[in-house]
CSV table of C-alpha atoms in Angstrom, one decimal:
chain,number,residue,atom,x,y,z
A,1,UNK,CA,15.5,-95.8,87.0
A,2,UNK,CA,12.9,-93.4,88.8
A,3,UNK,CA,12.5,-93.7,92.5
A,4,UNK,CA,8.7,-93.9,93.4
A,5,UNK,CA,7.3,-93.8,96.9
A,6,UNK,CA,3.9,-94.2,98.3
A,7,UNK,CA,1.6,-90.9,98.4
A,8,UNK,CA,-1.8,-90.1,99.5
A,9,UNK,CA,-3.9,-87.5,98.7
A,10,UNK,CA,-7.1,-86.0,100.4
A,11,UNK,CA,-9.5,-84.6,98.0
A,12,UNK,CA,-12.2,-82.1,98.6
A,13,UNK,CA,-15.5,-82.1,97.1
A,14,UNK,CA,-15.8,-81.8,93.4
A,15,UNK,CA,-17.3,-78.8,91.8
A,16,UNK,CA,-18.3,-77.8,88.4
A,17,UNK,CA,-16.7,-74.6,87.2
A,18,UNK,CA,-18.7,-72.4,84.8
A,19,UNK,CA,-18.1,-69.3,82.7
A,20,UNK,CA,-18.3,-66.0,85.1
A,21,UNK,CA,-20.9,-64.5,82.8
A,22,UNK,CA,-23.6,-66.3,80.7
A,23,UNK,CA,-22.4,-67.5,77.3
A,24,UNK,CA,-24.1,-68.4,74.2
A,25,UNK,CA,-26.4,-71.4,74.2
A,26,UNK,CA,-26.1,-72.9,70.9
A,27,UNK,CA,-25.0,-76.1,69.0
A,28,UNK,CA,-21.7,-76.1,67.4
A,29,UNK,CA,-20.8,-78.8,64.7
A,30,UNK,CA,-16.9,-80.5,65.1
A,31,UNK,CA,-14.9,-80.9,62.0
A,32,UNK,CA,-14.4,-84.3,60.3
A,33,UNK,CA,-10.7,-84.1,61.9
A,34,UNK,CA,-12.0,-83.4,65.2
A,35,UNK,CA,-14.6,-86.4,65.3
A,36,UNK,CA,-12.6,-89.0,63.8
A,37,UNK,CA,-12.5,-92.4,65.3
A,38,UNK,CA,-9.4,-92.2,66.7
A,39,UNK,CA,-9.8,-88.8,68.6
A,40,UNK,CA,-12.4,-90.2,70.8
A,41,UNK,CA,-10.3,-90.5,74.3
A,42,UNK,CA,-9.0,-88.4,77.0
A,43,UNK,CA,-5.6,-86.7,77.1
A,44,UNK,CA,-4.0,-86.4,80.5
A,45,UNK,CA,-1.6,-83.7,81.1
A,46,UNK,CA,0.3,-83.1,84.2
A,47,UNK,CA,2.2,-79.8,85.2
A,48,UNK,CA,4.5,-79.5,88.3
A,49,UNK,CA,5.5,-76.3,90.0
A,50,UNK,CA,8.1,-75.8,92.9
A,51,UNK,CA,7.4,-73.5,95.9
A,52,UNK,CA,7.8,-69.7,95.0
A,53,UNK,CA,8.2,-67.8,98.2
A,54,UNK,CA,6.9,-64.6,95.8
A,55,UNK,CA,3.5,-66.5,96.0
A,56,UNK,CA,3.4,-67.1,99.8
A,57,UNK,CA,-0.3,-67.7,101.2
A,58,UNK,CA,-1.8,-67.5,97.7
A,59,UNK,CA,-3.8,-70.6,97.1
A,60,UNK,CA,-3.1,-72.4,93.6
A,61,UNK,CA,-6.5,-74.0,93.6
A,62,UNK,CA,-8.5,-70.9,94.0
A,63,UNK,CA,-6.2,-69.0,91.8
A,64,UNK,CA,-6.6,-71.8,88.8
A,65,UNK,CA,-10.5,-72.2,89.7
A,66,UNK,CA,-11.0,-68.4,89.3
A,67,UNK,CA,-9.0,-68.3,86.1
A,68,UNK,CA,-10.8,-71.1,84.5
A,69,UNK,CA,-14.2,-69.2,85.1
A,70,UNK,CA,-12.8,-66.4,83.3
A,71,UNK,CA,-11.3,-68.4,80.4
A,72,UNK,CA,-14.5,-70.4,79.7
A,73,UNK,CA,-16.1,-66.9,78.8
A,74,UNK,CA,-13.7,-67.1,76.0
A,75,UNK,CA,-13.8,-70.8,75.3
A,76,UNK,CA,-17.5,-71.5,76.1
A,77,UNK,CA,-17.8,-74.7,74.1
A,78,UNK,CA,-15.6,-76.4,76.6
A,79,UNK,CA,-18.1,-76.0,79.3
A,80,UNK,CA,-20.8,-77.8,77.1
A,81,UNK,CA,-21.4,-81.3,76.4
A,82,UNK,CA,-20.9,-83.6,73.3
A,83,UNK,CA,-24.0,-85.0,71.5
A,84,UNK,CA,-23.8,-87.6,68.5
A,85,UNK,CA,-26.1,-87.0,65.4
A,86,UNK,CA,-26.3,-89.3,62.3
A,87,UNK,CA,-23.2,-90.9,61.0
A,88,UNK,CA,-21.4,-90.7,64.1
A,89,UNK,CA,-21.2,-86.9,63.8
A,90,UNK,CA,-20.2,-85.0,66.9
A,91,UNK,CA,-21.7,-81.4,68.0
A,92,UNK,CA,-21.3,-79.5,70.8
A,93,UNK,CA,-24.2,-78.4,73.1
A,94,UNK,CA,-22.8,-75.4,74.3
A,95,UNK,CA,-25.1,-75.1,77.5
A,96,UNK,CA,-22.5,-73.6,80.1
A,97,UNK,CA,-22.8,-76.8,82.4
A,98,UNK,CA,-19.3,-76.5,83.3
A,99,UNK,CA,-16.0,-78.3,83.8
A,100,UNK,CA,-14.9,-80.4,86.6
A,101,UNK,CA,-12.6,-79.1,89.2
A,102,UNK,CA,-10.8,-81.1,92.0
A,103,UNK,CA,-8.5,-79.8,94.6
A,104,UNK,CA,-6.4,-81.9,96.9
A,105,UNK,CA,-3.5,-82.1,99.3
A,106,UNK,CA,-0.8,-84.7,99.2
A,107,UNK,CA,1.0,-86.1,102.1
A,108,UNK,CA,4.6,-85.6,100.6
A,109,UNK,CA,6.8,-83.0,99.5
A,110,UNK,CA,7.2,-82.5,95.5
A,111,UNK,CA,10.8,-82.9,95.4
A,112,UNK,CA,10.8,-86.4,97.2
A,113,UNK,CA,8.9,-87.6,94.1
A,114,UNK,CA,12.2,-87.2,92.0
A,115,UNK,CA,12.3,-88.3,88.6
A,116,UNK,CA,8.8,-90.2,88.8
A,117,UNK,CA,7.0,-87.1,87.9
A,118,UNK,CA,7.9,-88.0,84.4
A,119,UNK,CA,6.0,-90.2,81.6
A,120,UNK,CA,4.7,-92.7,82.4
A,121,UNK,CA,4.0,-91.0,85.9
A,122,UNK,CA,3.0,-93.7,88.6
A,123,UNK,CA,0.8,-91.3,90.2
A,124,UNK,CA,-1.4,-90.3,87.6
A,125,UNK,CA,-4.4,-91.9,89.0
A,126,UNK,CA,-4.2,-89.8,92.1
A,127,UNK,CA,-3.1,-86.6,90.5
A,128,UNK,CA,-6.2,-87.1,88.0
A,129,UNK,CA,-8.7,-88.3,89.9
A,130,UNK,CA,-11.3,-90.0,87.9
A,131,UNK,CA,-14.9,-88.5,89.0
A,132,UNK,CA,-17.1,-91.7,88.7
A,133,UNK,CA,-19.1,-91.5,85.6
A,134,UNK,CA,-17.2,-88.5,84.0
A,135,UNK,CA,-15.1,-90.1,81.7
A,136,UNK,CA,-17.2,-90.7,78.7
A,137,UNK,CA,-16.9,-88.9,75.5
A,138,UNK,CA,-20.8,-88.3,74.8
A,139,UNK,CA,-22.6,-86.3,77.6
A,140,UNK,CA,-19.6,-85.9,79.8
A,141,UNK,CA,-17.4,-82.8,81.0
A,142,UNK,CA,-15.1,-82.3,78.3
A,143,UNK,CA,-12.5,-81.1,80.9
A,144,UNK,CA,-11.3,-82.0,84.2
A,145,UNK,CA,-8.8,-80.0,86.2
A,146,UNK,CA,-7.1,-81.0,89.5
A,147,UNK,CA,-4.8,-79.0,91.7
A,148,UNK,CA,-2.9,-81.0,93.9
A,149,UNK,CA,-0.8,-79.0,96.7
A,150,UNK,CA,2.3,-80.7,98.2
A,151,UNK,CA,3.5,-80.3,101.8
A,152,UNK,CA,6.3,-78.0,100.7
A,153,UNK,CA,4.2,-75.4,98.8
A,154,UNK,CA,4.8,-76.9,95.5
A,155,UNK,CA,1.7,-78.2,93.5
A,156,UNK,CA,0.7,-80.2,90.3
A,157,UNK,CA,-2.0,-79.5,87.9
A,158,UNK,CA,-3.4,-82.2,86.2
A,159,UNK,CA,-5.7,-81.7,82.9
A,160,UNK,CA,-7.9,-84.5,81.3
A,161,UNK,CA,-9.4,-83.3,78.3
A,162,UNK,CA,-11.7,-84.6,75.6
A,163,UNK,CA,-9.4,-84.6,72.5
A,164,UNK,CA,-12.2,-84.5,70.1
A,165,UNK,CA,-12.4,-80.8,71.0
A,166,UNK,CA,-8.6,-79.7,70.3
A,167,UNK,CA,-5.2,-81.0,69.6
A,168,UNK,CA,-2.2,-80.0,71.7
A,169,UNK,CA,-1.6,-77.2,70.1
A,170,UNK,CA,-5.1,-75.8,70.8
A,171,UNK,CA,-4.8,-77.0,74.3
A,172,UNK,CA,-1.8,-75.0,74.8
A,173,UNK,CA,-3.7,-72.0,73.5
A,174,UNK,CA,-6.1,-72.6,76.2
A,175,UNK,CA,-3.5,-72.6,78.9
A,176,UNK,CA,-1.9,-69.4,77.5
A,177,UNK,CA,-5.4,-67.7,77.6
A,178,UNK,CA,-5.7,-69.1,81.4
A,179,UNK,CA,-2.2,-68.2,82.2
A,180,UNK,CA,-2.8,-64.7,81.0
A,181,UNK,CA,-6.3,-64.1,82.5
A,182,UNK,CA,-5.0,-65.3,85.9
A,183,UNK,CA,-2.4,-62.8,85.8
A,184,UNK,CA,-4.5,-59.9,85.3
A,185,UNK,CA,-5.6,-59.6,81.5
A,186,UNK,CA,-9.1,-58.7,80.6
A,187,UNK,CA,-8.8,-60.8,77.4
A,188,UNK,CA,-6.6,-63.4,75.8
A,189,UNK,CA,-3.7,-61.8,73.7
A,190,UNK,CA,-4.9,-64.6,71.0
A,191,UNK,CA,-8.7,-65.0,70.9
A,192,UNK,CA,-10.4,-68.3,70.1
A,193,UNK,CA,-11.8,-69.1,66.8
A,194,UNK,CA,-14.2,-71.9,66.1
A,195,UNK,CA,-14.3,-72.3,62.4
A,196,UNK,CA,-14.5,-75.9,62.3
A,197,UNK,CA,-16.2,-75.8,58.8
A,198,UNK,CA,-12.8,-75.1,57.5
A,199,UNK,CA,-11.6,-78.7,57.9
A,200,UNK,CA,-15.1,-80.1,57.2
A,201,UNK,CA,-16.5,-81.9,53.9
A,202,UNK,CA,-18.3,-79.4,51.8
A,203,UNK,CA,-19.2,-81.4,48.8
A,204,UNK,CA,-22.5,-83.2,48.3
A,205,UNK,CA,-21.0,-86.2,46.5
A,206,UNK,CA,-17.4,-86.8,48.7
A,207,UNK,CA,-15.3,-89.3,47.3
A,208,UNK,CA,-11.8,-90.8,48.5
A,209,UNK,CA,-8.9,-90.0,45.9
A,210,UNK,CA,-5.7,-91.1,48.1
A,211,UNK,CA,-4.7,-94.3,49.8
A,212,UNK,CA,-5.0,-94.1,53.2
A,213,UNK,CA,-3.0,-96.8,54.8
A,214,UNK,CA,-3.5,-95.7,58.3
A,215,UNK,CA,-7.0,-97.2,58.5
A,216,UNK,CA,-6.8,-100.4,56.3
A,217,UNK,CA,-6.0,-103.6,58.0
A,218,UNK,CA,-6.0,-107.5,57.3
A,219,UNK,CA,-8.3,-109.3,59.3
A,220,UNK,CA,-5.6,-112.0,60.3
A,221,UNK,CA,-3.4,-109.3,61.4
A,222,UNK,CA,-6.0,-107.8,63.6
A,223,UNK,CA,-6.7,-110.8,65.5
A,224,UNK,CA,-3.0,-111.8,66.0
A,225,UNK,CA,-2.6,-108.4,67.5
A,226,UNK,CA,-5.9,-108.4,69.5
A,227,UNK,CA,-4.3,-111.9,70.9
A,228,UNK,CA,-1.4,-109.5,72.5
A,229,UNK,CA,-2.9,-106.0,73.0
A,230,UNK,CA,-4.0,-106.9,76.8
A,231,UNK,CA,-0.5,-107.9,77.8
A,232,UNK,CA,1.4,-104.8,76.5
A,233,UNK,CA,3.6,-103.2,79.2
A,234,UNK,CA,5.1,-99.7,79.0
A,235,UNK,CA,8.5,-98.5,79.1
A,236,UNK,CA,10.2,-95.0,78.6
A,237,UNK,CA,13.3,-94.5,76.4
A,238,UNK,CA,15.6,-91.4,76.6
A,239,UNK,CA,17.5,-90.2,73.7
A,240,UNK,CA,20.2,-87.3,73.8
A,241,UNK,CA,22.7,-86.0,71.4
A,242,UNK,CA,24.9,-88.9,72.0
A,243,UNK,CA,22.1,-91.5,71.1
A,244,UNK,CA,21.0,-89.6,68.4
A,245,UNK,CA,24.4,-89.4,66.7
A,246,UNK,CA,25.1,-93.0,67.2
A,247,UNK,CA,21.9,-93.6,65.5
A,248,UNK,CA,22.8,-91.1,62.5
A,249,UNK,CA,26.2,-93.2,61.9
A,250,UNK,CA,24.1,-95.9,60.6
A,251,UNK,CA,22.5,-93.9,57.7
A,252,UNK,CA,24.2,-93.3,54.1
A,253,UNK,CA,25.9,-90.3,54.0
A,254,UNK,CA,23.3,-88.6,51.4
A,255,UNK,CA,20.2,-89.4,53.7
A,256,UNK,CA,19.2,-86.2,55.0
A,257,UNK,CA,16.5,-86.4,57.9
A,258,UNK,CA,15.5,-84.5,60.9
A,259,UNK,CA,16.3,-85.7,64.2
A,260,UNK,CA,12.9,-86.8,65.1
A,261,UNK,CA,12.3,-88.6,61.5
A,262,UNK,CA,15.5,-90.6,62.3
A,263,UNK,CA,14.5,-91.5,65.8
A,264,UNK,CA,11.1,-92.6,64.4
A,265,UNK,CA,12.7,-94.9,61.7
A,266,UNK,CA,15.0,-96.4,64.3
A,267,UNK,CA,12.3,-97.4,66.9
A,268,UNK,CA,10.1,-98.7,64.2
A,269,UNK,CA,12.8,-101.1,63.0
A,270,UNK,CA,13.6,-102.2,66.5
A,271,UNK,CA,10.2,-102.4,67.6
A,272,UNK,CA,9.3,-104.7,64.2
A,273,UNK,CA,12.5,-106.8,64.9
A,274,UNK,CA,11.4,-107.4,68.5
A,275,UNK,CA,8.0,-108.4,67.5
A,276,UNK,CA,9.4,-111.3,65.7
A,277,UNK,CA,6.9,-111.2,63.0
A,278,UNK,CA,6.7,-113.6,59.8
A,279,UNK,CA,8.7,-111.7,56.8
A,280,UNK,CA,5.6,-111.2,54.7
A,281,UNK,CA,3.4,-109.7,57.4
A,282,UNK,CA,2.7,-106.0,57.0
A,283,UNK,CA,3.8,-103.5,59.4
A,284,UNK,CA,2.7,-99.7,59.5
A,285,UNK,CA,4.0,-96.5,61.0
A,286,UNK,CA,1.6,-94.0,61.6
A,287,UNK,CA,3.0,-90.2,61.9
A,288,UNK,CA,0.8,-87.2,63.3
A,289,UNK,CA,1.7,-84.4,60.9
A,290,UNK,CA,0.3,-80.8,61.9
A,291,UNK,CA,-1.6,-78.8,59.2
A,292,UNK,CA,-1.5,-75.6,60.8
A,293,UNK,CA,0.5,-72.9,58.4
A,294,UNK,CA,1.6,-75.7,55.9
A,295,UNK,CA,-1.2,-75.2,52.9
A,296,UNK,CA,-2.8,-72.4,51.5
A,297,UNK,CA,-6.3,-73.7,50.9
A,298,UNK,CA,-6.2,-74.9,54.7
A,299,UNK,CA,-4.5,-71.8,56.0
A,300,UNK,CA,-6.3,-71.8,59.6
A,301,UNK,CA,-6.8,-68.3,61.6
A,302,UNK,CA,-3.9,-68.3,64.4
A,303,UNK,CA,-6.8,-68.5,67.0
A,304,UNK,CA,-8.1,-71.9,65.7
A,305,UNK,CA,-7.9,-74.2,68.6
A,306,UNK,CA,-9.6,-77.5,67.0
A,307,UNK,CA,-7.7,-80.5,65.8
A,308,UNK,CA,-5.4,-79.7,62.9
A,309,UNK,CA,-3.6,-82.8,62.0
A,310,UNK,CA,-3.6,-85.7,59.6
A,311,UNK,CA,-2.0,-89.2,60.5
A,312,UNK,CA,-0.5,-90.7,57.1
A,313,UNK,CA,0.8,-94.1,57.5
A,314,UNK,CA,3.5,-95.7,55.5
A,315,UNK,CA,3.8,-99.6,55.3
A,316,UNK,CA,6.4,-102.4,54.7
A,317,UNK,CA,6.8,-106.1,54.8
A,318,UNK,CA,8.4,-106.9,58.1
A,319,UNK,CA,11.1,-108.9,56.7
A,320,UNK,CA,12.2,-105.8,53.9
A,321,UNK,CA,11.9,-103.4,57.1
A,322,UNK,CA,14.2,-105.6,59.5
A,323,UNK,CA,16.8,-107.0,57.0
A,324,UNK,CA,17.4,-103.7,55.0
A,325,UNK,CA,19.6,-100.9,56.4
A,326,UNK,CA,18.2,-97.9,58.4
A,327,UNK,CA,18.2,-95.5,55.3
A,328,UNK,CA,15.2,-97.8,54.0
A,329,UNK,CA,12.9,-96.9,56.9
A,330,UNK,CA,14.1,-93.3,57.0
A,331,UNK,CA,13.1,-92.7,53.5
A,332,UNK,CA,9.7,-94.2,54.3
A,333,UNK,CA,9.3,-92.1,57.2
A,334,UNK,CA,10.3,-88.7,54.9
A,335,UNK,CA,7.7,-89.8,52.4
A,336,UNK,CA,5.2,-89.2,54.7
A,337,UNK,CA,5.7,-85.9,55.1
A,338,UNK,CA,6.4,-85.1,51.7
A,339,UNK,CA,3.2,-86.8,50.6
A,340,UNK,CA,1.2,-84.6,52.7
A,341,UNK,CA,-1.0,-82.1,50.3
A,342,UNK,CA,-4.4,-80.2,50.0
A,343,UNK,CA,-5.7,-83.6,48.1
A,344,UNK,CA,-5.1,-85.9,50.9
A,345,UNK,CA,-6.8,-83.7,53.5
A,346,UNK,CA,-9.5,-83.4,51.2
A,347,UNK,CA,-9.8,-87.2,50.9
A,348,UNK,CA,-9.2,-87.7,54.5
A,349,UNK,CA,-12.3,-85.6,55.6
A,350,UNK,CA,-14.4,-87.3,52.6
A,351,UNK,CA,-13.2,-91.0,54.0
A,352,UNK,CA,-14.6,-90.0,57.6
A,353,UNK,CA,-18.2,-89.3,56.4
A,354,UNK,CA,-18.0,-92.1,53.5
A,355,UNK,CA,-16.5,-94.8,56.0
A,356,UNK,CA,-18.3,-93.8,59.4
A,357,UNK,CA,-15.5,-92.3,61.1
A,358,UNK,CA,-13.0,-95.5,61.3
A,359,UNK,CA,-10.4,-95.6,63.9
A,360,UNK,CA,-6.5,-96.2,63.4
A,361,UNK,CA,-5.4,-99.4,62.2
A,362,UNK,CA,-4.0,-101.1,65.6
A,363,UNK,CA,-2.3,-104.2,63.8
A,364,UNK,CA,1.5,-104.0,64.0
A,365,UNK,CA,1.0,-100.4,63.8
A,366,UNK,CA,3.5,-97.8,65.4
A,367,UNK,CA,1.6,-94.6,65.9
A,368,UNK,CA,4.1,-91.7,67.0
A,369,UNK,CA,3.3,-87.8,67.9
A,370,UNK,CA,6.1,-85.4,68.0
A,371,UNK,CA,5.1,-83.3,71.1
A,372,UNK,CA,8.9,-81.7,71.5
A,373,UNK,CA,7.7,-78.2,70.5
A,374,UNK,CA,4.1,-77.9,72.3
A,375,UNK,CA,5.3,-76.0,75.1
A,376,UNK,CA,3.3,-77.2,78.5
A,377,UNK,CA,6.8,-76.9,80.2
A,378,UNK,CA,6.7,-73.0,79.7
A,379,UNK,CA,3.2,-72.3,81.0
A,380,UNK,CA,3.1,-69.7,83.9
A,381,UNK,CA,0.7,-69.1,86.1
A,382,UNK,CA,2.4,-66.9,88.6
A,383,UNK,CA,4.7,-69.5,90.0
A,384,UNK,CA,7.2,-69.3,87.1
A,385,UNK,CA,8.2,-72.0,84.7
A,386,UNK,CA,7.2,-75.6,85.9
A,387,UNK,CA,9.9,-78.1,86.6
A,388,UNK,CA,7.8,-80.7,84.4
A,389,UNK,CA,5.0,-80.2,82.0
A,390,UNK,CA,3.7,-82.6,79.4
A,391,UNK,CA,1.5,-85.7,78.3
A,392,UNK,CA,1.8,-87.9,81.7
A,393,UNK,CA,1.9,-91.3,79.7
A,394,UNK,CA,1.6,-93.0,76.3
A,395,UNK,CA,-1.7,-92.3,75.2
A,396,UNK,CA,-3.8,-95.4,73.7
A,397,UNK,CA,-1.4,-96.8,71.3
A,398,UNK,CA,0.2,-93.7,70.5
A,399,UNK,CA,3.8,-93.1,71.5
A,400,UNK,CA,4.7,-89.5,72.2
A,401,UNK,CA,8.0,-87.8,72.1
A,402,UNK,CA,8.5,-85.3,74.6
A,403,UNK,CA,11.4,-82.8,75.5
A,404,UNK,CA,12.9,-83.8,78.5
A,405,UNK,CA,16.2,-83.4,80.6
A,406,UNK,CA,17.6,-86.8,82.0
A,407,UNK,CA,19.1,-87.5,85.7
A,408,UNK,CA,22.3,-85.7,84.7
A,409,UNK,CA,20.5,-82.7,83.0
A,410,UNK,CA,21.3,-83.6,79.4
A,411,UNK,CA,18.5,-82.4,77.2
A,412,UNK,CA,16.8,-85.2,74.9
A,413,UNK,CA,13.7,-86.8,73.7
A,414,UNK,CA,11.9,-89.2,75.7
A,415,UNK,CA,9.7,-91.7,74.2
A,416,UNK,CA,7.3,-94.3,75.6
A,417,UNK,CA,7.0,-97.7,73.9
A,418,UNK,CA,4.4,-100.5,74.4
A,419,UNK,CA,5.0,-104.1,73.8
A,420,UNK,CA,4.3,-107.3,75.4
A,421,UNK,CA,6.7,-108.4,78.3
A,422,UNK,CA,9.0,-111.0,75.9
A,423,UNK,CA,9.2,-108.5,73.0
A,424,UNK,CA,10.1,-105.7,75.4
A,425,UNK,CA,13.0,-107.3,76.8
A,426,UNK,CA,14.4,-108.2,73.4
A,427,UNK,CA,13.6,-104.5,72.0
A,428,UNK,CA,15.9,-103.2,74.9
A,429,UNK,CA,18.5,-105.7,73.9
A,430,UNK,CA,18.3,-104.6,70.1
A,431,UNK,CA,18.3,-100.9,70.9
A,432,UNK,CA,21.5,-101.3,73.1
A,433,UNK,CA,23.3,-103.6,70.7
A,434,UNK,CA,22.5,-101.9,67.5
A,435,UNK,CA,23.9,-98.5,69.1
A,436,UNK,CA,24.7,-97.8,72.2
A,437,UNK,CA,27.2,-100.6,73.4
A,438,UNK,CA,30.1,-98.6,72.4
A,439,UNK,CA,28.9,-95.1,73.6
A,440,UNK,CA,28.5,-96.1,77.2
A,441,UNK,CA,24.7,-94.9,77.6
A,442,UNK,CA,21.6,-95.9,79.2
A,443,UNK,CA,18.6,-95.0,77.2
A,444,UNK,CA,16.2,-97.2,79.1
A,445,UNK,CA,14.3,-95.4,81.8
A,446,UNK,CA,11.2,-95.8,83.9
A,447,UNK,CA,10.6,-92.0,84.2
């Protein structure tokens, strides 16, 4: 369990950072993947850097702020504001208004925070100060950046980014550009490309040709879920090689799967058992799948920084999922990726237009995003690689898998789960009893 301690931060006046030169004033349309109902939230990312004697006397806040001005020349839509047109269609008013920038000083040394810098970080609200009136989707700043200096010379950078503008891969591209320009480059090595029409509806008479379980939900299930939604608590779980091997031992010998497919199937089954649902209740698993570089028709240019993923869902009756072997769940998870094709993407973009950009189903839906290879922990602004970089908490109802080293230095995957308190207690016992009582491990963490 991570050690937490009270900290206080003194903030300077919030500023707007604008591009260093005048950028085009125009309106740009987002894609149908960008402006689907479930992307209308803010991602929170924290990156922590130790003191580096080679950077003595250099103020990270000033360096980051100046770098942002240069980077926004290339990513100028981020300095604009979203507007909403007919049928909830989102557009960017590229007006150069700027992104929010905050700097502050914390009264503690970074190392005193220990493992608590990892998700779910209890200091998120301090390290990403919510400027009143700034956290809307329409008409609000698309990016907020906070640099917090610690008394030891280390610092943290917090980013709050409007998800409709970019996915994790796109934001990493932005951070790489920021890093390069800070360290002397005149232009990013990969120039950003808008081209959101590549993932937009082109037909005058769009039609839905595939089944989209990620959006359908029973009214009764929805009501039942909403009755417990405000009672959810969050817990993080660590899975290293030892834990993954213990899960793998439950599978049939012929059931080939990736490490993450296996883990997701296992967590879905344990979560469903913990919720103690009626056997006939329909449960869902929604898995984010990247489009980048996989389908010829949707071959995106390397500089494309918009959202480029789909979120197909598999369904099962709760009773079947809980009573069958883990192989049953794994095969359902694997099928999600195999079913991804050009027709599915076209059907999804058409659905957004036809059905008014619905949100993902919430009821009994385990929504998972694999962020292990995004690389927020590799971004170097001159102080070396961070000691932690990644999403700071479970986002909305989305559980995110991130790469992490535990307190023993073992590499593994950290996944945050949200459940009602009694179900969470049961979930912990199920996970432990099903797999780990014989391998001497402790996967539960409040990191």
